[in-house]
PDB file of N, CA and C in Angstrom:
ATOM      1  N   MET A   1     -13.744  30.194 177.162  1.00  0.00           N
ATOM      2  CA  MET A   1     -14.286  30.280 176.031  1.00  0.00           C
ATOM      3  C   MET A   1     -15.300  31.646 176.342  1.00  0.00           C
ATOM      4  N   THR A   2     -15.418  32.935 175.088  1.00  0.00           N
ATOM      5  CA  THR A   2     -16.479  33.755 175.341  1.00  0.00           C
ATOM      6  C   THR A   2     -17.524  33.552 174.158  1.00  0.00           C
ATOM      7  N   GLN A   3     -18.416  34.556 174.626  1.00  0.00           N
ATOM      8  CA  GLN A   3     -19.578  34.666 173.761  1.00  0.00           C
ATOM      9  C   GLN A   3     -19.695  36.044 173.570  1.00  0.00           C
ATOM     10  N   GLN A   4     -20.255  36.376 172.049  1.00  0.00           N
ATOM     11  CA  GLN A   4     -20.307  37.590 171.492  1.00  0.00           C
ATOM     12  C   GLN A   4     -21.776  38.456 171.723  1.00  0.00           C
ATOM     13  N   HIS A   5     -21.780  39.476 172.139  1.00  0.00           N
ATOM     14  CA  HIS A   5     -23.284  40.101 172.595  1.00  0.00           C
ATOM     15  C   HIS A   5     -22.877  41.420 171.480  1.00  0.00           C
ATOM     16  N   GLY A   6     -23.394  41.703 170.687  1.00  0.00           N
ATOM     17  CA  GLY A   6     -23.078  42.878 170.288  1.00  0.00           C
ATOM     18  C   GLY A   6     -21.663  43.230 170.033  1.00  0.00           C
ATOM     19  N   ALA A   7     -21.126  44.232 170.462  1.00  0.00           N
ATOM     20  CA  ALA A   7     -19.803  44.523 170.338  1.00  0.00           C
ATOM     21  C   ALA A   7     -18.984  44.254 171.645  1.00  0.00           C
ATOM     22  N   ILE A   8     -19.613  43.667 172.545  1.00  0.00           N
ATOM     23  CA  ILE A   8     -19.081  42.896 173.741  1.00  0.00           C
ATOM     24  C   ILE A   8     -18.801  41.437 173.915  1.00  0.00           C
ATOM     25  N   ALA A   9     -17.683  41.200 174.356  1.00  0.00           N
ATOM     26  CA  ALA A   9     -17.464  39.473 174.109  1.00  0.00           C
ATOM     27  C   ALA A   9     -17.409  39.440 175.761  1.00  0.00           C
ATOM     28  N   LEU A  10     -18.297  38.251 175.875  1.00  0.00           N
ATOM     29  CA  LEU A  10     -18.422  38.056 177.564  1.00  0.00           C
ATOM     30  C   LEU A  10     -17.506  36.484 177.864  1.00  0.00           C
ATOM     31  N   SER A  11     -17.215  36.558 178.794  1.00  0.00           N
ATOM     32  CA  SER A  11     -16.752  35.193 179.303  1.00  0.00           C
ATOM     33  C   SER A  11     -17.461  34.344 179.862  1.00  0.00           C
ATOM     34  N   HIS A  12     -17.484  33.335 179.669  1.00  0.00           N
ATOM     35  CA  HIS A  12     -18.638  32.266 180.344  1.00  0.00           C
ATOM     36  C   HIS A  12     -19.239  32.779 181.490  1.00  0.00           C
ATOM     37  N   GLU A  13     -17.814  33.128 182.593  1.00  0.00           N
ATOM     38  CA  GLU A  13     -18.541  33.338 184.038  1.00  0.00           C
ATOM     39  C   GLU A  13     -19.122  34.489 183.912  1.00  0.00           C
ATOM     40  N   THR A  14     -18.960  35.973 182.857  1.00  0.00           N
ATOM     41  CA  THR A  14     -19.613  36.789 183.246  1.00  0.00           C
ATOM     42  C   THR A  14     -20.826  36.812 182.540  1.00  0.00           C
ATOM     43  N   SER A  15     -20.942  36.006 181.451  1.00  0.00           N
ATOM     44  CA  SER A  15     -22.399  35.134 180.576  1.00  0.00           C
ATOM     45  C   SER A  15     -23.294  34.938 181.899  1.00  0.00           C
ATOM     46  N   ARG A  16     -23.085  33.992 182.630  1.00  0.00           N
ATOM     47  CA  ARG A  16     -23.680  33.209 183.291  1.00  0.00           C
ATOM     48  C   ARG A  16     -24.035  34.190 184.622  1.00  0.00           C
ATOM     49  N   ILE A  17     -23.214  35.031 185.264  1.00  0.00           N
ATOM     50  CA  ILE A  17     -23.840  35.766 186.202  1.00  0.00           C
ATOM     51  C   ILE A  17     -24.924  36.823 185.804  1.00  0.00           C
ATOM     52  N   LEU A  18     -24.520  37.278 184.181  1.00  0.00           N
ATOM     53  CA  LEU A  18     -25.526  38.320 184.278  1.00  0.00           C
ATOM     54  C   LEU A  18     -27.065  37.221 183.629  1.00  0.00           C
ATOM     55  N   SER A  19     -27.017  36.014 183.591  1.00  0.00           N
ATOM     56  CA  SER A  19     -28.284  35.278 183.164  1.00  0.00           C
ATOM     57  C   SER A  19     -28.825  35.121 184.447  1.00  0.00           C
ATOM     58  N   LEU A  20     -28.205  34.990 185.714  1.00  0.00           N
ATOM     59  CA  LEU A  20     -28.846  34.509 186.738  1.00  0.00           C
ATOM     60  C   LEU A  20     -30.110  35.559 187.375  1.00  0.00           C
ATOM     61  N   PRO A  21     -31.272  34.974 187.871  1.00  0.00           N
ATOM     62  CA  PRO A  21     -32.296  35.698 188.668  1.00  0.00           C
ATOM     63  C   PRO A  21     -31.437  36.390 190.063  1.00  0.00           C
ATOM     64  N   VAL A  22     -32.119  37.499 190.254  1.00  0.00           N
ATOM     65  CA  VAL A  22     -31.325  38.273 191.342  1.00  0.00           C
ATOM     66  C   VAL A  22     -32.291  38.353 192.492  1.00  0.00           C
ATOM     67  N   VAL A  23     -31.813  37.370 193.537  1.00  0.00           N
ATOM     68  CA  VAL A  23     -32.647  37.620 194.886  1.00  0.00           C
ATOM     69  C   VAL A  23     -31.980  38.329 196.116  1.00  0.00           C
ATOM     70  N   PHE A  24     -33.060  38.883 196.725  1.00  0.00           N
ATOM     71  CA  PHE A  24     -32.455  39.949 197.601  1.00  0.00           C
ATOM     72  C   PHE A  24     -32.584  38.658 199.093  1.00  0.00           C
ATOM     73  N   THR A  25     -32.113  38.605 199.949  1.00  0.00           N
ATOM     74  CA  THR A  25     -32.607  38.484 201.412  1.00  0.00           C
ATOM     75  C   THR A  25     -33.338  39.357 201.703  1.00  0.00           C
ATOM     76  N   ALA A  26     -34.292  38.799 202.811  1.00  0.00           N
ATOM     77  CA  ALA A  26     -35.155  40.015 203.650  1.00  0.00           C
ATOM     78  C   ALA A  26     -34.525  40.912 204.149  1.00  0.00           C
ATOM     79  N   GLU A  27     -33.457  40.731 204.807  1.00  0.00           N
ATOM     80  CA  GLU A  27     -32.603  41.658 205.483  1.00  0.00           C
ATOM     81  C   GLU A  27     -32.041  42.467 204.759  1.00  0.00           C
ATOM     82  N   ALA A  28     -31.619  42.133 203.422  1.00  0.00           N
ATOM     83  CA  ALA A  28     -30.604  42.976 202.845  1.00  0.00           C
ATOM     84  C   ALA A  28     -31.733  43.778 201.973  1.00  0.00           C
ATOM     85  N   TRP A  29     -32.918  43.595 201.926  1.00  0.00           N
ATOM     86  CA  TRP A  29     -33.875  44.325 200.852  1.00  0.00           C
ATOM     87  C   TRP A  29     -34.213  45.228 202.058  1.00  0.00           C
ATOM     88  N   GLN A  30     -34.481  44.982 203.336  1.00  0.00           N
ATOM     89  CA  GLN A  30     -34.924  46.167 204.189  1.00  0.00           C
ATOM     90  C   GLN A  30     -34.095  47.029 204.365  1.00  0.00           C
ATOM     91  N   GLN A  31     -32.600  46.807 204.518  1.00  0.00           N
ATOM     92  CA  GLN A  31     -31.752  48.130 204.560  1.00  0.00           C
ATOM     93  C   GLN A  31     -31.025  48.415 203.428  1.00  0.00           C
ATOM     94  N   ALA A  32     -31.398  47.873 202.340  1.00  0.00           N
ATOM     95  CA  ALA A  32     -30.679  48.230 201.148  1.00  0.00           C
ATOM     96  C   ALA A  32     -31.719  49.000 200.239  1.00  0.00           C
ATOM     97  N   VAL A  33     -33.110  48.656 200.035  1.00  0.00           N
ATOM     98  CA  VAL A  33     -33.970  49.195 199.014  1.00  0.00           C
ATOM     99  C   VAL A  33     -35.182  49.602 200.126  1.00  0.00           C
ATOM    100  N   HIS A  34     -35.648  49.070 201.121  1.00  0.00           N
ATOM    101  CA  HIS A  34     -37.142  49.848 201.697  1.00  0.00           C
ATOM    102  C   HIS A  34     -36.643  51.056 202.324  1.00  0.00           C
ATOM    103  N   LEU A  35     -37.617  51.820 202.139  1.00  0.00           N
ATOM    104  CA  LEU A  35     -37.964  52.870 203.069  1.00  0.00           C
ATOM    105  C   LEU A  35     -39.363  53.574 203.152  1.00  0.00           C
ATOM    106  N   ASP A  36     -39.383  53.491 204.784  1.00  0.00           N
ATOM    107  CA  ASP A  36     -40.388  53.871 205.163  1.00  0.00           C
ATOM    108  C   ASP A  36     -41.300  55.073 204.430  1.00  0.00           C
ATOM    109  N   GLY A  37     -42.620  54.805 203.655  1.00  0.00           N
ATOM    110  CA  GLY A  37     -43.342  56.028 203.248  1.00  0.00           C
ATOM    111  C   GLY A  37     -42.876  56.573 201.821  1.00  0.00           C
ATOM    112  N   ALA A  38     -41.977  55.639 201.180  1.00  0.00           N
ATOM    113  CA  ALA A  38     -41.041  56.118 200.196  1.00  0.00           C
ATOM    114  C   ALA A  38     -42.435  56.123 198.692  1.00  0.00           C
ATOM    115  N   GLU A  39     -42.045  57.052 198.046  1.00  0.00           N
ATOM    116  CA  GLU A  39     -42.439  57.361 196.707  1.00  0.00           C
ATOM    117  C   GLU A  39     -41.762  56.146 196.008  1.00  0.00           C
ATOM    118  N   PRO A  40     -43.027  55.535 195.060  1.00  0.00           N
ATOM    119  CA  PRO A  40     -42.191  54.400 193.886  1.00  0.00           C
ATOM    120  C   PRO A  40     -40.637  54.930 193.343  1.00  0.00           C
ATOM    121  N   ASP A  41     -40.598  56.169 192.971  1.00  0.00           N
ATOM    122  CA  ASP A  41     -39.491  56.484 192.427  1.00  0.00           C
ATOM    123  C   ASP A  41     -38.409  56.466 193.234  1.00  0.00           C
ATOM    124  N   ASP A  42     -38.518  56.555 194.338  1.00  0.00           N
ATOM    125  CA  ASP A  42     -37.279  56.753 195.505  1.00  0.00           C
ATOM    126  C   ASP A  42     -36.938  55.004 195.532  1.00  0.00           C
ATOM    127  N   ILE A  43     -37.657  54.140 195.872  1.00  0.00           N
ATOM    128  CA  ILE A  43     -37.449  52.735 195.851  1.00  0.00           C
ATOM    129  C   ILE A  43     -36.964  52.274 194.751  1.00  0.00           C
ATOM    130  N   THR A  44     -37.369  52.667 193.571  1.00  0.00           N
ATOM    131  CA  THR A  44     -36.680  52.301 192.049  1.00  0.00           C
ATOM    132  C   THR A  44     -35.415  52.882 192.167  1.00  0.00           C
ATOM    133  N   ASP A  45     -34.894  54.222 192.484  1.00  0.00           N
ATOM    134  CA  ASP A  45     -33.416  54.626 192.683  1.00  0.00           C
ATOM    135  C   ASP A  45     -32.803  53.475 193.519  1.00  0.00           C
ATOM    136  N   ARG A  46     -33.411  53.129 194.604  1.00  0.00           N
ATOM    137  CA  ARG A  46     -32.459  52.741 195.728  1.00  0.00           C
ATOM    138  C   ARG A  46     -32.222  51.065 195.063  1.00  0.00           C
ATOM    139  N   LEU A  47     -33.242  50.452 194.653  1.00  0.00           N
ATOM    140  CA  LEU A  47     -33.056  49.451 193.924  1.00  0.00           C
ATOM    141  C   LEU A  47     -31.920  49.511 192.987  1.00  0.00           C
ATOM    142  N   SER A  48     -32.366  50.167 191.951  1.00  0.00           N
ATOM    143  CA  SER A  48     -31.477  50.169 190.905  1.00  0.00           C
ATOM    144  C   SER A  48     -30.094  50.429 191.341  1.00  0.00           C
ATOM    145  N   ASN A  49     -29.786  51.165 192.428  1.00  0.00           N
ATOM    146  CA  ASN A  49     -28.222  51.471 193.011  1.00  0.00           C
ATOM    147  C   ASN A  49     -28.039  50.268 193.348  1.00  0.00           C
ATOM    148  N   ALA A  50     -28.590  49.550 194.133  1.00  0.00           N
ATOM    149  CA  ALA A  50     -28.281  48.480 194.813  1.00  0.00           C
ATOM    150  C   ALA A  50     -27.910  47.363 193.837  1.00  0.00           C
ATOM    151  N   LEU A  51     -28.533  47.131 192.775  1.00  0.00           N
ATOM    152  CA  LEU A  51     -28.476  45.975 191.467  1.00  0.00           C
ATOM    153  C   LEU A  51     -27.216  46.418 190.946  1.00  0.00           C
ATOM    154  N   LYS A  52     -26.883  47.856 190.340  1.00  0.00           N
ATOM    155  CA  LYS A  52     -25.731  48.086 190.101  1.00  0.00           C
ATOM    156  C   LYS A  52     -24.568  47.770 190.580  1.00  0.00           C
ATOM    157  N   ALA A  53     -24.418  48.153 191.958  1.00  0.00           N
ATOM    158  CA  ALA A  53     -23.083  47.916 192.765  1.00  0.00           C
ATOM    159  C   ALA A  53     -23.328  46.758 192.915  1.00  0.00           C
ATOM    160  N   ALA A  54     -23.989  45.575 193.163  1.00  0.00           N
ATOM    161  CA  ALA A  54     -24.186  44.192 193.093  1.00  0.00           C
ATOM    162  C   ALA A  54     -23.482  43.557 191.603  1.00  0.00           C
ATOM    163  N   TYR A  55     -24.016  44.082 190.797  1.00  0.00           N
ATOM    164  CA  TYR A  55     -23.267  43.622 189.429  1.00  0.00           C
ATOM    165  C   TYR A  55     -22.196  43.706 189.363  1.00  0.00           C
ATOM    166  N   GLN A  56     -21.782  45.190 189.585  1.00  0.00           N
ATOM    167  CA  GLN A  56     -20.614  45.634 189.348  1.00  0.00           C
ATOM    168  C   GLN A  56     -19.380  44.576 190.199  1.00  0.00           C
ATOM    169  N   ALA A  57     -19.543  44.454 191.543  1.00  0.00           N
ATOM    170  CA  ALA A  57     -19.162  43.500 192.635  1.00  0.00           C
ATOM    171  C   ALA A  57     -18.940  42.458 191.645  1.00  0.00           C
ATOM    172  N   ALA A  58     -19.749  41.734 191.421  1.00  0.00           N
ATOM    173  CA  ALA A  58     -20.087  40.384 191.134  1.00  0.00           C
ATOM    174  C   ALA A  58     -18.940  40.198 189.794  1.00  0.00           C
ATOM    175  N   LEU A  59     -19.507  41.137 188.718  1.00  0.00           N
ATOM    176  CA  LEU A  59     -18.337  41.161 187.492  1.00  0.00           C
ATOM    177  C   LEU A  59     -16.992  41.590 187.742  1.00  0.00           C
ATOM    178  N   SER A  60     -16.871  42.349 188.851  1.00  0.00           N
ATOM    179  CA  SER A  60     -15.394  42.483 189.224  1.00  0.00           C
ATOM    180  C   SER A  60     -14.237  41.014 189.142  1.00  0.00           C
ATOM    181  N   ALA A  61     -14.881  40.071 189.874  1.00  0.00           N
ATOM    182  CA  ALA A  61     -14.165  38.982 190.024  1.00  0.00           C
ATOM    183  C   ALA A  61     -15.240  37.785 189.770  1.00  0.00           C
ATOM    184  N   PRO A  62     -15.503  37.371 188.473  1.00  0.00           N
ATOM    185  CA  PRO A  62     -16.798  36.865 188.159  1.00  0.00           C
ATOM    186  C   PRO A  62     -16.370  35.196 188.411  1.00  0.00           C
ATOM    187  N   ALA A  63     -14.811  34.610 188.778  1.00  0.00           N
ATOM    188  CA  ALA A  63     -14.628  33.547 188.935  1.00  0.00           C
ATOM    189  C   ALA A  63     -14.652  33.499 190.558  1.00  0.00           C
ATOM    190  N   THR A  64     -14.959  34.440 191.292  1.00  0.00           N
ATOM    191  CA  THR A  64     -14.996  34.377 192.722  1.00  0.00           C
ATOM    192  C   THR A  64     -16.703  34.372 193.032  1.00  0.00           C
ATOM    193  N   ASN A  65     -17.170  33.110 193.988  1.00  0.00           N
ATOM    194  CA  ASN A  65     -18.331  33.018 194.159  1.00  0.00           C
ATOM    195  C   ASN A  65     -18.901  33.672 195.302  1.00  0.00           C
ATOM    196  N   LEU A  66     -18.208  34.739 196.184  1.00  0.00           N
ATOM    197  CA  LEU A  66     -18.552  35.487 197.030  1.00  0.00           C
ATOM    198  C   LEU A  66     -17.872  36.889 196.809  1.00  0.00           C
ATOM    199  N   VAL A  67     -18.374  37.924 196.974  1.00  0.00           N
ATOM    200  CA  VAL A  67     -17.706  39.523 196.826  1.00  0.00           C
ATOM    201  C   VAL A  67     -18.518  40.013 197.757  1.00  0.00           C
ATOM    202  N   THR A  68     -17.581  41.089 198.685  1.00  0.00           N
ATOM    203  CA  THR A  68     -18.176  41.818 199.510  1.00  0.00           C
ATOM    204  C   THR A  68     -18.210  43.374 198.437  1.00  0.00           C
ATOM    205  N   PHE A  69     -18.924  44.257 198.793  1.00  0.00           N
ATOM    206  CA  PHE A  69     -19.352  45.421 198.359  1.00  0.00           C
ATOM    207  C   PHE A  69     -20.023  46.090 199.615  1.00  0.00           C
ATOM    208  N   GLY A  70     -20.090  47.719 199.190  1.00  0.00           N
ATOM    209  CA  GLY A  70     -21.164  48.607 200.195  1.00  0.00           C
ATOM    210  C   GLY A  70     -21.671  49.680 199.497  1.00  0.00           C
ATOM    211  N   LEU A  71     -22.426  50.247 200.413  1.00  0.00           N
ATOM    212  CA  LEU A  71     -23.471  51.298 199.807  1.00  0.00           C
ATOM    213  C   LEU A  71     -23.553  52.355 201.189  1.00  0.00           C
ATOM    214  N   HIS A  72     -23.808  53.529 200.474  1.00  0.00           N
ATOM    215  CA  HIS A  72     -23.627  54.937 201.427  1.00  0.00           C
ATOM    216  C   HIS A  72     -25.664  54.594 201.305  1.00  0.00           C
ATOM    217  N   ARG A  73     -26.186  54.703 202.315  1.00  0.00           N
ATOM    218  CA  ARG A  73     -27.346  54.573 202.726  1.00  0.00           C
ATOM    219  C   ARG A  73     -28.349  55.416 203.497  1.00  0.00           C
ATOM    220  N   LEU A  74     -29.428  55.791 203.431  1.00  0.00           N
ATOM    221  CA  LEU A  74     -30.129  56.680 204.123  1.00  0.00           C
ATOM    222  C   LEU A  74     -30.809  55.404 204.714  1.00  0.00           C
ATOM    223  N   PRO A  75     -31.156  55.507 206.372  1.00  0.00           N
ATOM    224  CA  PRO A  75     -31.723  54.092 207.019  1.00  0.00           C
ATOM    225  C   PRO A  75     -33.148  54.241 206.289  1.00  0.00           C
ATOM    226  N   PRO A  76     -34.120  53.261 206.819  1.00  0.00           N
ATOM    227  CA  PRO A  76     -34.920  52.905 206.488  1.00  0.00           C
ATOM    228  C   PRO A  76     -36.096  53.610 207.085  1.00  0.00           C
ATOM    229  N   ASP A  77     -35.783  54.388 208.034  1.00  0.00           N
ATOM    230  CA  ASP A  77     -36.779  55.735 208.543  1.00  0.00           C
ATOM    231  C   ASP A  77     -36.602  56.787 207.518  1.00  0.00           C
ATOM    232  N   GLY A  78     -35.452  56.943 206.623  1.00  0.00           N
ATOM    233  CA  GLY A  78     -35.294  57.919 206.084  1.00  0.00           C
ATOM    234  C   GLY A  78     -34.583  58.969 206.341  1.00  0.00           C
ATOM    235  N   ASP A  79     -34.397  59.231 207.861  1.00  0.00           N
ATOM    236  CA  ASP A  79     -33.515  60.361 208.295  1.00  0.00           C
ATOM    237  C   ASP A  79     -32.418  60.711 207.448  1.00  0.00           C
ATOM    238  N   PRO A  80     -32.182  62.264 206.831  1.00  0.00           N
ATOM    239  CA  PRO A  80     -31.242  62.405 205.850  1.00  0.00           C
ATOM    240  C   PRO A  80     -30.284  62.888 207.105  1.00  0.00           C
ATOM    241  N   ASN A  81     -30.174  62.796 208.551  1.00  0.00           N
ATOM    242  CA  ASN A  81     -29.148  63.428 208.774  1.00  0.00           C
ATOM    243  C   ASN A  81     -28.495  62.128 209.854  1.00  0.00           C
ATOM    244  N   SER A  82     -28.744  60.720 209.171  1.00  0.00           N
ATOM    245  CA  SER A  82     -27.984  59.480 209.790  1.00  0.00           C
ATOM    246  C   SER A  82     -27.638  58.925 208.668  1.00  0.00           C
ATOM    247  N   PRO A  83     -27.000  59.049 207.830  1.00  0.00           N
ATOM    248  CA  PRO A  83     -26.790  58.094 206.618  1.00  0.00           C
ATOM    249  C   PRO A  83     -25.889  57.173 207.010  1.00  0.00           C
ATOM    250  N   LEU A  84     -26.034  56.041 206.495  1.00  0.00           N
ATOM    251  CA  LEU A  84     -25.162  54.814 206.971  1.00  0.00           C
ATOM    252  C   LEU A  84     -24.595  53.957 205.531  1.00  0.00           C
ATOM    253  N   TRP A  85     -23.453  53.392 206.386  1.00  0.00           N
ATOM    254  CA  TRP A  85     -22.577  52.646 205.144  1.00  0.00           C
ATOM    255  C   TRP A  85     -23.116  50.968 205.302  1.00  0.00           C
ATOM    256  N   LEU A  86     -23.632  50.890 204.471  1.00  0.00           N
ATOM    257  CA  LEU A  86     -24.385  49.148 204.418  1.00  0.00           C
ATOM    258  C   LEU A  86     -23.161  48.223 203.794  1.00  0.00           C
ATOM    259  N   ASP A  87     -22.444  47.368 204.705  1.00  0.00           N
ATOM    260  CA  ASP A  87     -21.662  46.119 203.861  1.00  0.00           C
ATOM    261  C   ASP A  87     -22.493  45.041 203.523  1.00  0.00           C
ATOM    262  N   LEU A  88     -22.625  44.863 202.126  1.00  0.00           N
ATOM    263  CA  LEU A  88     -23.456  43.688 201.636  1.00  0.00           C
ATOM    264  C   LEU A  88     -22.405  42.816 201.036  1.00  0.00           C
ATOM    265  N   GLN A  89     -22.728  41.466 200.419  1.00  0.00           N
ATOM    266  CA  GLN A  89     -22.298  40.708 199.739  1.00  0.00           C
ATOM    267  C   GLN A  89     -23.256  40.000 198.714  1.00  0.00           C
ATOM    268  N   VAL A  90     -22.492  39.840 197.782  1.00  0.00           N
ATOM    269  CA  VAL A  90     -23.224  39.248 196.236  1.00  0.00           C
ATOM    270  C   VAL A  90     -22.314  37.707 196.373  1.00  0.00           C
ATOM    271  N   SER A  91     -23.586  36.836 195.628  1.00  0.00           N
ATOM    272  CA  SER A  91     -22.815  35.766 195.868  1.00  0.00           C
ATOM    273  C   SER A  91     -23.318  34.748 195.008  1.00  0.00           C
ATOM    274  N   HIS A  92     -23.009  33.864 193.941  1.00  0.00           N
ATOM    275  CA  HIS A  92     -23.224  33.012 192.931  1.00  0.00           C
ATOM    276  C   HIS A  92     -22.491  31.490 193.118  1.00  0.00           C
ATOM    277  N   ASP A  93     -23.041  30.502 192.637  1.00  0.00           N
ATOM    278  CA  ASP A  93     -22.279  29.238 192.935  1.00  0.00           C
ATOM    279  C   ASP A  93     -22.661  28.540 191.579  1.00  0.00           C
ATOM    280  N   ASP A  94     -21.527  27.612 191.266  1.00  0.00           N
ATOM    281  CA  ASP A  94     -22.134  26.671 190.174  1.00  0.00           C
ATOM    282  C   ASP A  94     -22.855  25.459 190.849  1.00  0.00           C
ATOM    283  N   ALA A  95     -23.353  25.171 191.913  1.00  0.00           N
ATOM    284  CA  ALA A  95     -24.145  24.300 192.260  1.00  0.00           C
ATOM    285  C   ALA A  95     -25.468  24.170 191.847  1.00  0.00           C
ATOM    286  N   PRO A  96     -26.083  23.278 191.132  1.00  0.00           N
ATOM    287  CA  PRO A  96     -27.364  23.523 190.353  1.00  0.00           C
ATOM    288  C   PRO A  96     -28.763  24.150 191.616  1.00  0.00           C
ATOM    289  N   GLN A  97     -28.679  23.959 192.813  1.00  0.00           N
ATOM    290  CA  GLN A  97     -29.517  24.029 193.654  1.00  0.00           C
ATOM    291  C   GLN A  97     -29.199  25.597 193.944  1.00  0.00           C
ATOM    292  N   LEU A  98     -27.808  26.134 193.559  1.00  0.00           N
ATOM    293  CA  LEU A  98     -27.811  27.722 193.718  1.00  0.00           C
ATOM    294  C   LEU A  98     -27.733  28.620 192.608  1.00  0.00           C
ATOM    295  N   THR A  99     -28.930  28.494 191.758  1.00  0.00           N
ATOM    296  CA  THR A  99     -28.729  29.360 190.553  1.00  0.00           C
ATOM    297  C   THR A  99     -29.599  30.602 190.769  1.00  0.00           C
ATOM    298  N   GLN A 100     -28.960  31.472 191.465  1.00  0.00           N
ATOM    299  CA  GLN A 100     -29.148  32.575 191.568  1.00  0.00           C
ATOM    300  C   GLN A 100     -28.052  33.665 192.223  1.00  0.00           C
ATOM    301  N   LEU A 101     -28.398  34.786 191.676  1.00  0.00           N
ATOM    302  CA  LEU A 101     -27.555  35.982 192.301  1.00  0.00           C
ATOM    303  C   LEU A 101     -27.864  36.498 193.519  1.00  0.00           C
ATOM    304  N   LEU A 102     -27.417  35.876 194.478  1.00  0.00           N
ATOM    305  CA  LEU A 102     -27.999  36.224 195.991  1.00  0.00           C
ATOM    306  C   LEU A 102     -27.241  37.381 196.843  1.00  0.00           C
ATOM    307  N   ILE A 103     -28.028  38.610 196.987  1.00  0.00           N
ATOM    308  CA  ILE A 103     -27.521  39.598 197.395  1.00  0.00           C
ATOM    309  C   ILE A 103     -28.319  39.661 198.959  1.00  0.00           C
ATOM    310  N   ALA A 104     -26.977  39.793 199.735  1.00  0.00           N
ATOM    311  CA  ALA A 104     -27.241  39.639 201.547  1.00  0.00           C
ATOM    312  C   ALA A 104     -26.580  41.015 202.023  1.00  0.00           C
ATOM    313  N   LEU A 105     -26.765  40.736 203.553  1.00  0.00           N
ATOM    314  CA  LEU A 105     -26.070  41.860 204.426  1.00  0.00           C
ATOM    315  C   LEU A 105     -24.619  40.977 204.453  1.00  0.00           C
ATOM    316  N   LYS A 106     -23.712  41.781 204.487  1.00  0.00           N
ATOM    317  CA  LYS A 106     -22.343  40.718 204.889  1.00  0.00           C
ATOM    318  C   LYS A 106     -22.220  40.070 206.227  1.00  0.00           C
ATOM    319  N   LYS A 107     -21.830  39.022 206.179  1.00  0.00           N
ATOM    320  CA  LYS A 107     -21.873  38.324 207.108  1.00  0.00           C
ATOM    321  C   LYS A 107     -20.402  38.733 207.812  1.00  0.00           C
ATOM    322  N   PRO A 108     -20.519  38.556 209.245  1.00  0.00           N
ATOM    323  CA  PRO A 108     -19.319  38.993 210.118  1.00  0.00           C
ATOM    324  C   PRO A 108     -18.053  37.862 210.099  1.00  0.00           C
ATOM    325  N   SER A 109     -16.859  38.105 209.838  1.00  0.00           N
ATOM    326  CA  SER A 109     -15.816  37.657 209.684  1.00  0.00           C
ATOM    327  C   SER A 109     -15.957  36.577 210.770  1.00  0.00           C
ATOM    328  N   GLN A 110     -15.954  35.290 210.429  1.00  0.00           N
ATOM    329  CA  GLN A 110     -15.380  34.222 211.184  1.00  0.00           C
ATOM    330  C   GLN A 110     -13.999  34.080 211.870  1.00  0.00           C
ATOM    331  N   PRO A 111     -14.140  34.082 213.261  1.00  0.00           N
ATOM    332  CA  PRO A 111     -12.884  34.040 213.823  1.00  0.00           C
ATOM    333  C   PRO A 111     -12.144  32.418 213.242  1.00  0.00           C
ATOM    334  N   LEU A 112     -10.905  32.805 213.274  1.00  0.00           N
ATOM    335  CA  LEU A 112      -9.780  31.505 212.630  1.00  0.00           C
ATOM    336  C   LEU A 112      -9.900  30.286 213.868  1.00  0.00           C
ATOM    337  N   ALA A 113      -9.939  29.184 213.590  1.00  0.00           N
ATOM    338  CA  ALA A 113      -9.757  28.021 214.518  1.00  0.00           C
ATOM    339  C   ALA A 113      -8.643  27.552 215.033  1.00  0.00           C
ATOM    340  N   ALA A 114      -8.106  27.729 216.376  1.00  0.00           N
ATOM    341  CA  ALA A 114      -7.043  27.449 217.016  1.00  0.00           C
ATOM    342  C   ALA A 114      -6.519  25.912 217.124  1.00  0.00           C
TER     343      ALA A 114
END
């Protein structure tokens, strides 16, 4: 089933993702958004880039509850000579207690049980 929003038809999954509040874990916020001594515009840019990437990842696979993505980032100390790749994940679930779009650092892969 789709919902019509202006000229865009959204699936139930897509519409649900767009309606969820967004939450960053403290670690993801520290790595993806926070920048020591930054101006508000710098934080706004980092936040908007992280949100855009998270929404793009989540909306690329709306039926999948956990999607990984990443960003090129300056480290929290702002050193332009040491940019880093930051692995993140965005998750959402249909469970009533998990009504949020959660942005977190990507968890390391678990080894397969023998």
